[in-house]
mmCIF file of C-alpha atoms and ligand atoms in Angstrom:
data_model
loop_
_atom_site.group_PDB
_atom_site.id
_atom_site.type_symbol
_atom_site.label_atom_id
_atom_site.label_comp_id
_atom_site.label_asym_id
_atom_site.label_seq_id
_atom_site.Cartn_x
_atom_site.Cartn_y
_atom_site.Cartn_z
ATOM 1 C CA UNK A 284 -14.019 -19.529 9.152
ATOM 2 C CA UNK A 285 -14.142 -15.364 9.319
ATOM 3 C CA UNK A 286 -11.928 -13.764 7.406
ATOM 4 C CA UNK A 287 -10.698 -11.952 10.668
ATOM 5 C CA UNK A 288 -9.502 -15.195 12.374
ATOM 6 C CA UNK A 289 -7.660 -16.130 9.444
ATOM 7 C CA UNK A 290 -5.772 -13.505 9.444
ATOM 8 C CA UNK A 291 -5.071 -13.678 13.080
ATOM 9 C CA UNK A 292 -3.750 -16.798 12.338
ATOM 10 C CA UNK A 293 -2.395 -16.403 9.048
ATOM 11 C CA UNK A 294 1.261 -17.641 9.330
ATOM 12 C CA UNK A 295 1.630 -18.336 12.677
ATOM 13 C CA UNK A 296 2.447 -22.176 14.065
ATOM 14 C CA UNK A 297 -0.954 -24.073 14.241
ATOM 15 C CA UNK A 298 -2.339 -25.075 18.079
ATOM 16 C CA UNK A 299 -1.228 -28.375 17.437
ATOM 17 C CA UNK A 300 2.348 -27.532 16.709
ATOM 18 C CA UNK A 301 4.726 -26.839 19.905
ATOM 19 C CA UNK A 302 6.712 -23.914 20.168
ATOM 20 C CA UNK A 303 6.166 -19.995 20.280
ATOM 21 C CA UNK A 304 2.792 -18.868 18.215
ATOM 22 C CA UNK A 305 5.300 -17.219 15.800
ATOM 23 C CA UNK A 306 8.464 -18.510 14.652
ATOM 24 C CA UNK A 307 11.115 -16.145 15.836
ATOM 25 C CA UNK A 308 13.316 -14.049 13.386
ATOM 26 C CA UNK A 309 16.041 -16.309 11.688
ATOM 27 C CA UNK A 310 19.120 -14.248 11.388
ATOM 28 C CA UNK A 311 21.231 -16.180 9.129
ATOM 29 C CA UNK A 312 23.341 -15.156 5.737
ATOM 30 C CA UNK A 313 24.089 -18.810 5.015
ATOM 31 C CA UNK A 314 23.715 -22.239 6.268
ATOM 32 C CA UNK A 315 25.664 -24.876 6.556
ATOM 33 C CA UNK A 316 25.777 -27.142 3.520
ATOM 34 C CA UNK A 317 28.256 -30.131 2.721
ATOM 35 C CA UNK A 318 27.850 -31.830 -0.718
ATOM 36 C CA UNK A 319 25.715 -30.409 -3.357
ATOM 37 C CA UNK A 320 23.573 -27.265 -2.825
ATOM 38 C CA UNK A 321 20.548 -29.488 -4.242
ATOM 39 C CA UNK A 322 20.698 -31.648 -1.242
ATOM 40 C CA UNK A 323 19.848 -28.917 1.351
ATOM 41 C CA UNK A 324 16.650 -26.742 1.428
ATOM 42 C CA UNK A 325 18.264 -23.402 3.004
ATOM 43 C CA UNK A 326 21.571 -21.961 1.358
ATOM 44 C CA UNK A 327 22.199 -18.672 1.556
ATOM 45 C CA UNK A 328 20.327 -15.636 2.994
ATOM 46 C CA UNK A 329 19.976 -13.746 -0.292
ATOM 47 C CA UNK A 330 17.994 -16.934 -1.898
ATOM 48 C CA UNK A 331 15.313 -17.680 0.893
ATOM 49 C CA UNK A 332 14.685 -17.547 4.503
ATOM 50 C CA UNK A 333 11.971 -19.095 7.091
ATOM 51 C CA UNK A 334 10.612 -15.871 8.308
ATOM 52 C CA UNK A 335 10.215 -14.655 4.830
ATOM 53 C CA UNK A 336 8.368 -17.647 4.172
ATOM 54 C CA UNK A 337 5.959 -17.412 6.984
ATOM 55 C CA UNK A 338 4.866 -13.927 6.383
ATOM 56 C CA UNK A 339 4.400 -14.145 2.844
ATOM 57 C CA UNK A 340 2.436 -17.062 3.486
ATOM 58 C CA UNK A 341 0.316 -14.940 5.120
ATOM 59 C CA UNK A 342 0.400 -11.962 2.755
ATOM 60 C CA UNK A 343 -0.755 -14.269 0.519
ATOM 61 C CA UNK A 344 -3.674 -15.699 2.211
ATOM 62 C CA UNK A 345 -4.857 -11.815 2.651
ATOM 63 C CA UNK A 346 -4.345 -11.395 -1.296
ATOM 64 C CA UNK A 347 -5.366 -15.120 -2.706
ATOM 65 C CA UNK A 348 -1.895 -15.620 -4.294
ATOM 66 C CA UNK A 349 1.589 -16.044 -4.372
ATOM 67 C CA UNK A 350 3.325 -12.966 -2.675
ATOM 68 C CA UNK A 351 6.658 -12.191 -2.907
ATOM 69 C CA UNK A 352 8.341 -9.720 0.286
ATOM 70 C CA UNK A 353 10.835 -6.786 -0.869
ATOM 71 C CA UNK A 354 12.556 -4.677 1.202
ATOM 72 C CA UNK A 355 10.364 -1.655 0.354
ATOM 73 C CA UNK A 356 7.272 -0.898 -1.242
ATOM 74 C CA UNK A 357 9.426 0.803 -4.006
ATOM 75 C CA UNK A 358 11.408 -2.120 -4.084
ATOM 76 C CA UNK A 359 8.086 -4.183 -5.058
ATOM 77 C CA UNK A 360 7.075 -1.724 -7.777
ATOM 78 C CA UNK A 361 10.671 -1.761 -9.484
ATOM 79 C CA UNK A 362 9.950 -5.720 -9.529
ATOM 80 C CA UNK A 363 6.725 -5.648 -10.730
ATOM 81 C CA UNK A 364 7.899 -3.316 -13.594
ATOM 82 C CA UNK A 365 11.219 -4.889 -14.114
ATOM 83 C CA UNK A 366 10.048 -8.370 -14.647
ATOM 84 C CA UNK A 367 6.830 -7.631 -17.021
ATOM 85 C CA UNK A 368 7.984 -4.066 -19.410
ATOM 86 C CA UNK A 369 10.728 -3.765 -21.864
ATOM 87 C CA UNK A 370 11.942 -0.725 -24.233
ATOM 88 C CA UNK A 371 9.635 -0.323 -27.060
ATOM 89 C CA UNK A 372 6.029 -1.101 -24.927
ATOM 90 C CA UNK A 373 4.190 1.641 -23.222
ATOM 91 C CA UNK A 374 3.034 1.699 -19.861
ATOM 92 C CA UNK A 375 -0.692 3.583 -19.063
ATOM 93 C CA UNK A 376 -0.125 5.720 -15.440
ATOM 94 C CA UNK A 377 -2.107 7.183 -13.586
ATOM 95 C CA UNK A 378 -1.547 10.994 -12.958
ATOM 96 C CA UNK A 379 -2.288 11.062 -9.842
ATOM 97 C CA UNK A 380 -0.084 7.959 -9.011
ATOM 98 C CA UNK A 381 2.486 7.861 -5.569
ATOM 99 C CA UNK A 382 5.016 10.617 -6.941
ATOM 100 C CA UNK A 383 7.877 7.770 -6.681
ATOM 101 C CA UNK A 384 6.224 5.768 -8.696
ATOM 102 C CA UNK A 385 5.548 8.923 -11.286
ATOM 103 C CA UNK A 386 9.647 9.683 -10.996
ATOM 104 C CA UNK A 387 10.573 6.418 -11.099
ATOM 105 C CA UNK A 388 9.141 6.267 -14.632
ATOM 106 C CA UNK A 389 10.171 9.650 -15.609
ATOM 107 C CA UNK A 390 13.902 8.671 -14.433
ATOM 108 C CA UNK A 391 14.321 5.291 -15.517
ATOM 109 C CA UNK A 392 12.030 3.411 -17.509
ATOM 110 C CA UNK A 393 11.530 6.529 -19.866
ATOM 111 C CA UNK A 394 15.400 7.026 -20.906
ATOM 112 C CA UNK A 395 15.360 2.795 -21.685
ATOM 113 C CA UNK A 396 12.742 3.369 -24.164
ATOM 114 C CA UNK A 397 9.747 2.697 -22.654
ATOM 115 C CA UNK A 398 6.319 4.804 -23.234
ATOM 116 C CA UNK A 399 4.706 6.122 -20.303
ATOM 117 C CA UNK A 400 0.700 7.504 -21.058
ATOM 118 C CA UNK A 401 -0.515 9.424 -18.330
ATOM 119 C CA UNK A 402 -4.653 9.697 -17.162
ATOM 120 C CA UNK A 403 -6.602 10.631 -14.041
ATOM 121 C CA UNK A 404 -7.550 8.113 -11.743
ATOM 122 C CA UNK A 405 -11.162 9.951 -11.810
ATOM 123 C CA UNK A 406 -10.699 9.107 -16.087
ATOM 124 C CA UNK A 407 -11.698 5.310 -16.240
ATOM 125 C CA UNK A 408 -12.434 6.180 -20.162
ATOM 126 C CA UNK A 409 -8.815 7.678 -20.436
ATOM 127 C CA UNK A 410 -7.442 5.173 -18.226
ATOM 128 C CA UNK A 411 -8.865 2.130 -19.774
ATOM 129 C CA UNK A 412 -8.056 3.276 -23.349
ATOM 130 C CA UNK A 413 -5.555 0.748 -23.503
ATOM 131 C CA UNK A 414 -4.750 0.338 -27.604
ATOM 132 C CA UNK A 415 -1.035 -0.454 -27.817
ATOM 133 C CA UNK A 416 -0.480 -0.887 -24.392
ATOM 134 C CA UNK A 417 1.238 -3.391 -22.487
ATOM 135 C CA UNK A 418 0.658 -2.494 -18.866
ATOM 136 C CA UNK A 419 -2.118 -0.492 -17.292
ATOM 137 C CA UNK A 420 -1.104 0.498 -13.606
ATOM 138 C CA UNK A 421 -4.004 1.494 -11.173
ATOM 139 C CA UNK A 422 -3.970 3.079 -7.710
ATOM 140 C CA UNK A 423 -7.464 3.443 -6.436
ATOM 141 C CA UNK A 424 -8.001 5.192 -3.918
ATOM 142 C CA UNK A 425 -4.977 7.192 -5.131
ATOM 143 C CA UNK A 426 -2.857 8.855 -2.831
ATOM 144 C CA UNK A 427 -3.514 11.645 -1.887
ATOM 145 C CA UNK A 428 -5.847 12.904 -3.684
ATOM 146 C CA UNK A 429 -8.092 9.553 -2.425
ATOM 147 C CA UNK A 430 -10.346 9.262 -6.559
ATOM 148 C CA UNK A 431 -11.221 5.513 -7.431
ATOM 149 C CA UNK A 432 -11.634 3.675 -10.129
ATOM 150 C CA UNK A 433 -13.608 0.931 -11.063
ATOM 151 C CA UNK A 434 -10.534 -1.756 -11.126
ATOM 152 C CA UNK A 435 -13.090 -4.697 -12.669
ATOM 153 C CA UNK A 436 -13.950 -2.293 -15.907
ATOM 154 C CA UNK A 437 -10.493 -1.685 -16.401
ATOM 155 C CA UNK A 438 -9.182 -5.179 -15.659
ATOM 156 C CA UNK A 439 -11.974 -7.166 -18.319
ATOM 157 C CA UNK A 440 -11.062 -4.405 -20.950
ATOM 158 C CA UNK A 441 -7.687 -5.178 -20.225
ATOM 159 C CA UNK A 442 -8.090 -8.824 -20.638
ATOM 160 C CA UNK A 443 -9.795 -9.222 -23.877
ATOM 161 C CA UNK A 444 -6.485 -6.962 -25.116
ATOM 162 C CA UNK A 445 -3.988 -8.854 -23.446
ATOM 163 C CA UNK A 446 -2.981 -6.125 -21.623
ATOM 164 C CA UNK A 447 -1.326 -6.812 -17.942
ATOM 165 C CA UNK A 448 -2.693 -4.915 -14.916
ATOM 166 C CA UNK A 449 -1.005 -4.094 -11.929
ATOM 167 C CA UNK A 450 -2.890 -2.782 -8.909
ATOM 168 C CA UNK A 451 -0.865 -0.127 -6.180
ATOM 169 C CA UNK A 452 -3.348 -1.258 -3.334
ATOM 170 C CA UNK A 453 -1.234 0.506 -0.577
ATOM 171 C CA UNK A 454 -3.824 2.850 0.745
ATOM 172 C CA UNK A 455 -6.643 0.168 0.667
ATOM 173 C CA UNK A 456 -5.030 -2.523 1.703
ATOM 174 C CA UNK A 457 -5.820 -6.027 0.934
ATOM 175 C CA UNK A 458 -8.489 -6.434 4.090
ATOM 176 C CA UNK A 459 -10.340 -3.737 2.521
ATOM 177 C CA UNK A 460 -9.969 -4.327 -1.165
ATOM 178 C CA UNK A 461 -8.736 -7.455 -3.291
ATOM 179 C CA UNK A 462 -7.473 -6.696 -7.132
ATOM 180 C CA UNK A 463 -6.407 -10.165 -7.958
ATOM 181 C CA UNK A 464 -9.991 -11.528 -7.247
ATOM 182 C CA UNK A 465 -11.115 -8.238 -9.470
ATOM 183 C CA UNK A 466 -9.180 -9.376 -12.111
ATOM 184 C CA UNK A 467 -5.870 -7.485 -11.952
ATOM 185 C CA UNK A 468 -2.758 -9.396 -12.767
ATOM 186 C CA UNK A 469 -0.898 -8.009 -10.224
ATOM 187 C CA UNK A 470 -1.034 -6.158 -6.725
ATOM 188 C CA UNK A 471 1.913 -4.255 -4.972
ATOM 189 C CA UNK A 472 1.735 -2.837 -1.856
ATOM 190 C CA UNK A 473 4.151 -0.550 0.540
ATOM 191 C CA UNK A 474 3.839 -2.874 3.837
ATOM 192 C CA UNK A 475 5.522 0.169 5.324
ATOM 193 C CA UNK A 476 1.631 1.434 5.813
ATOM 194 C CA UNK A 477 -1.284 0.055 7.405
ATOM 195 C CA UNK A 478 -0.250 -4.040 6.702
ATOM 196 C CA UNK A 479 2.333 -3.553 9.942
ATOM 197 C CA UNK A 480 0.832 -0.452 10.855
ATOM 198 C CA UNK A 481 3.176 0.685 13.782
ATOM 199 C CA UNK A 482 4.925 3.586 11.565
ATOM 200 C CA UNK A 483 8.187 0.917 12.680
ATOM 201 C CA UNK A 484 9.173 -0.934 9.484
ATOM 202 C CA UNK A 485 9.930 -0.488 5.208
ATOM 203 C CA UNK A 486 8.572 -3.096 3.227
ATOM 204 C CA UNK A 487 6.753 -4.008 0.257
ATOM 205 C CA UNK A 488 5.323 -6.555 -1.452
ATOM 206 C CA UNK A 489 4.129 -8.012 -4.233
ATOM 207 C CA UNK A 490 1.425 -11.208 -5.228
ATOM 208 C CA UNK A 491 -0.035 -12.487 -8.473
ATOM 209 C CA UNK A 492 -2.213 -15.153 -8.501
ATOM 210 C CA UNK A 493 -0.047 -16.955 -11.483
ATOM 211 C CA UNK A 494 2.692 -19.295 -10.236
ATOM 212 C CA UNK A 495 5.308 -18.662 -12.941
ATOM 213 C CA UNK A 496 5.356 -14.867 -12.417
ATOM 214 C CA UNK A 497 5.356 -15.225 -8.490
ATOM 215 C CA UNK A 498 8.936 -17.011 -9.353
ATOM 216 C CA UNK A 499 10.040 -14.227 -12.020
ATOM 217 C CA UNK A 500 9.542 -12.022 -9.455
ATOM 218 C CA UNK A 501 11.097 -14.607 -6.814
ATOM 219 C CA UNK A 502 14.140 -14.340 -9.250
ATOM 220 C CA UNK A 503 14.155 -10.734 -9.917
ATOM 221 C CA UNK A 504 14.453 -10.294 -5.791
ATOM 222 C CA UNK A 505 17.469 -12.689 -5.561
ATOM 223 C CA UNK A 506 19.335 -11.446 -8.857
ATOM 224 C CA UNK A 507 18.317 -7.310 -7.680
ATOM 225 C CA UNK A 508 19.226 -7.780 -4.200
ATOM 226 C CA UNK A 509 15.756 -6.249 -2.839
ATOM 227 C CA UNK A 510 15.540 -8.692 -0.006
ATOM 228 C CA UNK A 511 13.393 -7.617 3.179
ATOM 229 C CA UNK A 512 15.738 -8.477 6.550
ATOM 230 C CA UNK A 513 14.229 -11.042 8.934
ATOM 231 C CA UNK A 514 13.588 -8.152 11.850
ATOM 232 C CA UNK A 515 11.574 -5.781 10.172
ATOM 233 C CA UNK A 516 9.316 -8.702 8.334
ATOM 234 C CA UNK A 517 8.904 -10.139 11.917
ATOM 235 C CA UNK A 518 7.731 -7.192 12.995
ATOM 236 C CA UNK A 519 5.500 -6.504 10.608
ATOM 237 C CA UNK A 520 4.078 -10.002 10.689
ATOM 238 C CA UNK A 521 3.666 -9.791 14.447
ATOM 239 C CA UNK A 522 1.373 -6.811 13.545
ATOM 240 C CA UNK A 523 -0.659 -8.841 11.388
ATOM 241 C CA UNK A 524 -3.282 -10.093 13.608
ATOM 242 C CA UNK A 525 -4.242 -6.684 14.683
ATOM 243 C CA UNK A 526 -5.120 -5.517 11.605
ATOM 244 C CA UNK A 527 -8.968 -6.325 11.113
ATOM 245 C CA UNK A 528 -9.336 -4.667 14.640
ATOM 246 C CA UNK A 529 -6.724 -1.923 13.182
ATOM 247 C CA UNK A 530 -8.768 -0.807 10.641
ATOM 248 C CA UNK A 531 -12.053 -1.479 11.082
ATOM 249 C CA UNK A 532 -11.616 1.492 13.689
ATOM 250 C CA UNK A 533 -9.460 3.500 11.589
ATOM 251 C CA UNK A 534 -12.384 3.076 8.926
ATOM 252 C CA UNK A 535 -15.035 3.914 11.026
ATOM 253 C CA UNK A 536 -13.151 7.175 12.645
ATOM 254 C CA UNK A 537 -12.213 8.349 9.060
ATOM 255 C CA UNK A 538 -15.629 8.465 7.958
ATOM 256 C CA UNK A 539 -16.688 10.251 11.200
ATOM 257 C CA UNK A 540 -13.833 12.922 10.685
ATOM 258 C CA UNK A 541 -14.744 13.159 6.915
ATOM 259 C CA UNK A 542 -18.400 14.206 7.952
ATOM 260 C CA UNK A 543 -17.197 16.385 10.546
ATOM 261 C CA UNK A 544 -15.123 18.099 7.983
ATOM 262 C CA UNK A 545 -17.476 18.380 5.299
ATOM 263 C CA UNK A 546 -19.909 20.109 7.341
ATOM 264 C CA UNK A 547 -17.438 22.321 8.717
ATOM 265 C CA UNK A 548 -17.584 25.673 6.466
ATOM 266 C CA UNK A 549 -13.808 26.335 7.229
ATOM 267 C CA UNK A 550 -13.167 23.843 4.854
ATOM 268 C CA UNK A 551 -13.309 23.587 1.358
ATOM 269 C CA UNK A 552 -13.053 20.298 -0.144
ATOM 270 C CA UNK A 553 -13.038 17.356 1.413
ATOM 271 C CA UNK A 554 -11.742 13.705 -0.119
ATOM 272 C CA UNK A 555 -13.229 10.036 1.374
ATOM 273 C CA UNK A 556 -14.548 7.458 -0.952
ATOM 274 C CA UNK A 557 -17.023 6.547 2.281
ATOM 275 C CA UNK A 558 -18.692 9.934 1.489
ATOM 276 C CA UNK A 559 -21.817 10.240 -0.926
ATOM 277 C CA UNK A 560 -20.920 13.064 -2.406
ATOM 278 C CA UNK A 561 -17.367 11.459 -3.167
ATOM 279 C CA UNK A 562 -17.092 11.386 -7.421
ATOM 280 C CA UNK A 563 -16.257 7.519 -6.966
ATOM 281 C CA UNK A 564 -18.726 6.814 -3.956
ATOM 282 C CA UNK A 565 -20.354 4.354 -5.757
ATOM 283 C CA UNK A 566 -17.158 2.567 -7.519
ATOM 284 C CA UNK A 567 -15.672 2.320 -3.897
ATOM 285 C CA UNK A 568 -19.160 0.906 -1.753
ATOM 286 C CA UNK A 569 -18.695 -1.862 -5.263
ATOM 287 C CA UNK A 570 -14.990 -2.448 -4.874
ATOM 288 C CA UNK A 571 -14.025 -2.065 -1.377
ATOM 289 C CA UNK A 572 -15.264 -3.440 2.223
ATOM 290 C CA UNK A 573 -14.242 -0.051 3.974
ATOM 291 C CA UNK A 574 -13.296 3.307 3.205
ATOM 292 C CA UNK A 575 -9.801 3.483 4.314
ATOM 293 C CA UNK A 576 -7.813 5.407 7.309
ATOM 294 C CA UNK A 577 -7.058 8.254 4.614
ATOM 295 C CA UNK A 578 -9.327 12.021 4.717
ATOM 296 C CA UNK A 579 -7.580 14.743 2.391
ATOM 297 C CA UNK A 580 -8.974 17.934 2.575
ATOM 298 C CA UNK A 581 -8.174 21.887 1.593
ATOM 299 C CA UNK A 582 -7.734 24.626 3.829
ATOM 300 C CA UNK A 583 -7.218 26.748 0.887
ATOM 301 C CA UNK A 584 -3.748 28.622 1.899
ATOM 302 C CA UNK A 585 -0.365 27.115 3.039
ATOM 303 C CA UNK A 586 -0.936 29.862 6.032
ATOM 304 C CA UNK A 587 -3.838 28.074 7.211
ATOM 305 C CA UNK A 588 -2.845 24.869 6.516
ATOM 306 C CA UNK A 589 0.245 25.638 8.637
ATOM 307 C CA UNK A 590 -1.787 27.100 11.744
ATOM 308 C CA UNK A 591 -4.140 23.910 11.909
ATOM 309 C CA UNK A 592 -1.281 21.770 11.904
ATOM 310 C CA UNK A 593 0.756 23.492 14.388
ATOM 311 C CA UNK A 594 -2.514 23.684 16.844
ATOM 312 C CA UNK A 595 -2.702 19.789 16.848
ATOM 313 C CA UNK A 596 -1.697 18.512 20.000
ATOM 314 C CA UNK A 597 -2.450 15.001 19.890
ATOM 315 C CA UNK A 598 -2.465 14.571 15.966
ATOM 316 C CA UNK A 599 1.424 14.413 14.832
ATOM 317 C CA UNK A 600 2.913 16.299 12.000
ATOM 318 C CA UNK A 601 4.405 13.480 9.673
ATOM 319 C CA UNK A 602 4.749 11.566 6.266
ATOM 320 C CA UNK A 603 3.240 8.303 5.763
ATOM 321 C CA UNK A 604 0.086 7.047 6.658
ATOM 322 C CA UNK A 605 -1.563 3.850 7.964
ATOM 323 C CA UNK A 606 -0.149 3.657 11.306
ATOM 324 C CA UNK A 607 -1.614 3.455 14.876
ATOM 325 C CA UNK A 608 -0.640 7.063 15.190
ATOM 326 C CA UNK A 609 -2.666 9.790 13.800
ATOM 327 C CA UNK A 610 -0.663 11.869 11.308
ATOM 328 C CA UNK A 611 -0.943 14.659 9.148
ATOM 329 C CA UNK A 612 1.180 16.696 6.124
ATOM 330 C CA UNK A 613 0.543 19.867 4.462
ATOM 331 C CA UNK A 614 1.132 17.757 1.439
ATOM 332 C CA UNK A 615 2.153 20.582 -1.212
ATOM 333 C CA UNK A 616 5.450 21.027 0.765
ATOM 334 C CA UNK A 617 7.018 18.385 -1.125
ATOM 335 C CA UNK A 618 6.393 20.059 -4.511
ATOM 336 C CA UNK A 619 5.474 16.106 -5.901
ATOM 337 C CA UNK A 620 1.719 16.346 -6.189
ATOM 338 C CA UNK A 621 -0.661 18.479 -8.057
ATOM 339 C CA UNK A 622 -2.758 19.522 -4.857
ATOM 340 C CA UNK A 623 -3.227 23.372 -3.615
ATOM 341 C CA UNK A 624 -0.832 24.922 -0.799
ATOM 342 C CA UNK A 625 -4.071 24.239 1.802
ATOM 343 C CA UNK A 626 -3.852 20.268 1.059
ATOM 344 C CA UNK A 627 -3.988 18.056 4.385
ATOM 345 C CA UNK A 628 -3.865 14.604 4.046
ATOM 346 C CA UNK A 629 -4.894 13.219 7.114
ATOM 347 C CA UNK A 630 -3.877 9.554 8.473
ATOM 348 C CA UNK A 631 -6.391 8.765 10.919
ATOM 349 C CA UNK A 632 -4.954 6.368 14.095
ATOM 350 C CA UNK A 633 -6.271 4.035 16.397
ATOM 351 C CA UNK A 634 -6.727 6.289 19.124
ATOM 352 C CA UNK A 635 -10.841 7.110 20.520
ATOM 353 C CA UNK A 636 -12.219 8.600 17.913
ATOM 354 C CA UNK A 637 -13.595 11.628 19.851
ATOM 355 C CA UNK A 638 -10.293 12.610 20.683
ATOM 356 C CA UNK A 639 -9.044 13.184 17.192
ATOM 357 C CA UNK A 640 -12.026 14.851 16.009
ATOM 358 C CA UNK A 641 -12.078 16.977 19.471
ATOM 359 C CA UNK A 642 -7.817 18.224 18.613
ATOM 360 C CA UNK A 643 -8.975 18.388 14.679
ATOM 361 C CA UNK A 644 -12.424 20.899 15.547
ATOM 362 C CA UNK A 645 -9.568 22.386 17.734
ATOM 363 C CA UNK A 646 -7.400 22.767 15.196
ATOM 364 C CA UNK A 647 -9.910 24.373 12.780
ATOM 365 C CA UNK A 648 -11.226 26.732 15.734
ATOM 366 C CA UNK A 649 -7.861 28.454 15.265
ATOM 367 C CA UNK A 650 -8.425 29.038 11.265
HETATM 368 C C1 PLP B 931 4.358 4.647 0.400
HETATM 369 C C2 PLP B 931 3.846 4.210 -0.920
HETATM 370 C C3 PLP B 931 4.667 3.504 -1.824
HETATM 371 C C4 PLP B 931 6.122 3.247 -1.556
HETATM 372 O O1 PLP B 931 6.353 2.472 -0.439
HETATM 373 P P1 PLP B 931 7.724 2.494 0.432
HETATM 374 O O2 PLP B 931 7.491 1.417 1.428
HETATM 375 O O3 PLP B 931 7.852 3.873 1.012
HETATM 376 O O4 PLP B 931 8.848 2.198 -0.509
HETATM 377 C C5 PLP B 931 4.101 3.085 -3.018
HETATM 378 N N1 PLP B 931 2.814 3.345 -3.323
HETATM 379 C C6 PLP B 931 2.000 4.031 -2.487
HETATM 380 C C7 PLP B 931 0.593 4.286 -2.877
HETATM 381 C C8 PLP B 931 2.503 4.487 -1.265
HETATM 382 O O5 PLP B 931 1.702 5.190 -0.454
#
């Protein structure tokens, strides 16, 4: 069967079974239980719940493994780090890494004693120089800065050293690009993106293709607390079908809008892994079935960054990315990446695709 009608399917009731397509949100905290705890298969809310079960089912049918849901995509990464590094080992991450990922080492895992080696996602040699290591974490395409890197290389170099990798696949997405068949030990993923795609819920996950550490990380959920609510993993599975139609448009306006903008001499650089003259063009076309719904690209000053974004009138001005919306950021205002005051990244929608390029051309007409 197509990969696209699995995933329409993917954790929904089968046509044989009566009923809704989708199982309906179970609210519950805990269940009722005489006798031994053994004896009954639902408990309490904080252990397990049906609707967690169905979508992660399907999460991990996208991935091919065992996912685990968290309430955030931060939530996942704490997980992934809590259950695999301890003080003393040293962690290899990427620069250019999601900033809360970056501060979350910085603030926490540093201070306990654990090593964090940072190299450019655009450095596979500096990135895959693993001696001593016991994690190498990978986000390719980064965000926002959208460099790749070759995540087979890194993940057989990593193997013959023992080393664990972990794969942040949140701008990709598993439809577009699968680390655990590339070799990675894990992938994590802010749900909170594209996967529900409605810019509507938080969530995260996390999947491994290894039984054992799909229940470590099973356990680290119930003992932490991170636990996704029913409603928002609903609604992100009722999303779920959508999303080969989702992106394959997003995909295909993104690399319209990134030719647009490279050709446009009001801009200076522009960043899409679907472009040729992208550094990791060829990495990506290997590693990934689509480009992504991500274009960065400089308008050299925070003045005219500002002006194209305020002369968007269909485009809205917003964090985040993945969503049915089109959305943009001066990204520099949040002082967390090392990108110039003109930076736009760009979150291309769902809407006709000559309607965001015609309000983006706008946009630049005012520069
Ligand atoms: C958004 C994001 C996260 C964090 O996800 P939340 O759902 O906001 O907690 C992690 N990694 C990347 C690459 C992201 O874009």
């Amino acid at each position: 069967m197509h990969r696209d009608t699995e995933i329409v399917h993917a954790g929904f009731r089968k046509n044989t079974e009566a009923g809704s397509f989708l199982a309906g949100p179970q609210f519950s905290s805990t269940y009722t239980t005489p006798g031994q705890p053994a004896e009954h298969e639902l408990t309490y809310g904080r252990f397990h719940n049906p609707t967690w079960t169905a979508w992660e089912s399907a999460l991990g049918l996208l991935e091919g493994g065992h996912a685990v849901a968290y309430a955030s995509g931060m939530a996942a990464v704490a997980a992934v780090l809590g259950v695999t590094v301890k003080p003393g080992e040293t962690v290899v991450l990427p620069a250019d890494s999601y900033y809360a990922v970056r501060r979350l080492a910085s603030t926490w895992l540093e201070p306990m004693g654990i090593t964090i080696r940072l190299a450019p996602t655009r450095d596979s040699a500096a990135l895959g120089a693993l001696d001593g290591a016991k994690m190498v974490w990978l986000e390719t395409p980064s965000n926002p800065l959208l460099d790749v890197c070759d995540i087979r290389a890194i993940a057989d170099a990593a193997c013959a050293k023992g080393v664990l990798v972990v794969v942040d696949n949140t701008t990709a997405t598993p439809y577009l690009q699968q680390p655990l068949a590339l070799g990675a030990t894990y992938v994590v993923a802010s749900d909170t993106k594209a996967i529900s795609g409605h810019s509507d819920v938080i969530l995260g996950h996390v999947a491994t293709a290894d039984a054992e550490r799909a229940e470590a990380l099973r356990a680290w959920r119930t003992h932490h607390g991170a636990i996704p609510g029913p409603m928002e993993v609903w609604l992100a599975h009722r999303s779920l079908p959508t999303l080969p139609v989702r992106l394959t448009r997003q995909c295909a306006t993104a690399g319209s809008l990134a030719a647009a903008l490279a050709a446009n001499r009001t801009v200076s650089a522009v960043h899409y892994p679907g472009l040729a003259t992208h550094p990791g063009h060829a990495i990506a076309k290997k590693q990934m079935t689509g480009f992504g719904s991500l274009v960065s690209f400089d308008l050299g000053t925070r003045e005219r960054a500002d002006t194209f974004l305020g002369a968007l009138s269909l485009v809205r001005q917003a964090t985040s990315f993945g969503g049915v919306h089109s959305m943009a950021e001066r990204r520099a205002r949040w002082g967390s990446d090392a990108v110039g005051e003109g930076f736009i990244r760009f979150s291309v929608g769902c809407e006709a695709s000559e309607d965001i390029l015609a309000d983006v051309e706008a946009g630049l007409g005012r520069l």
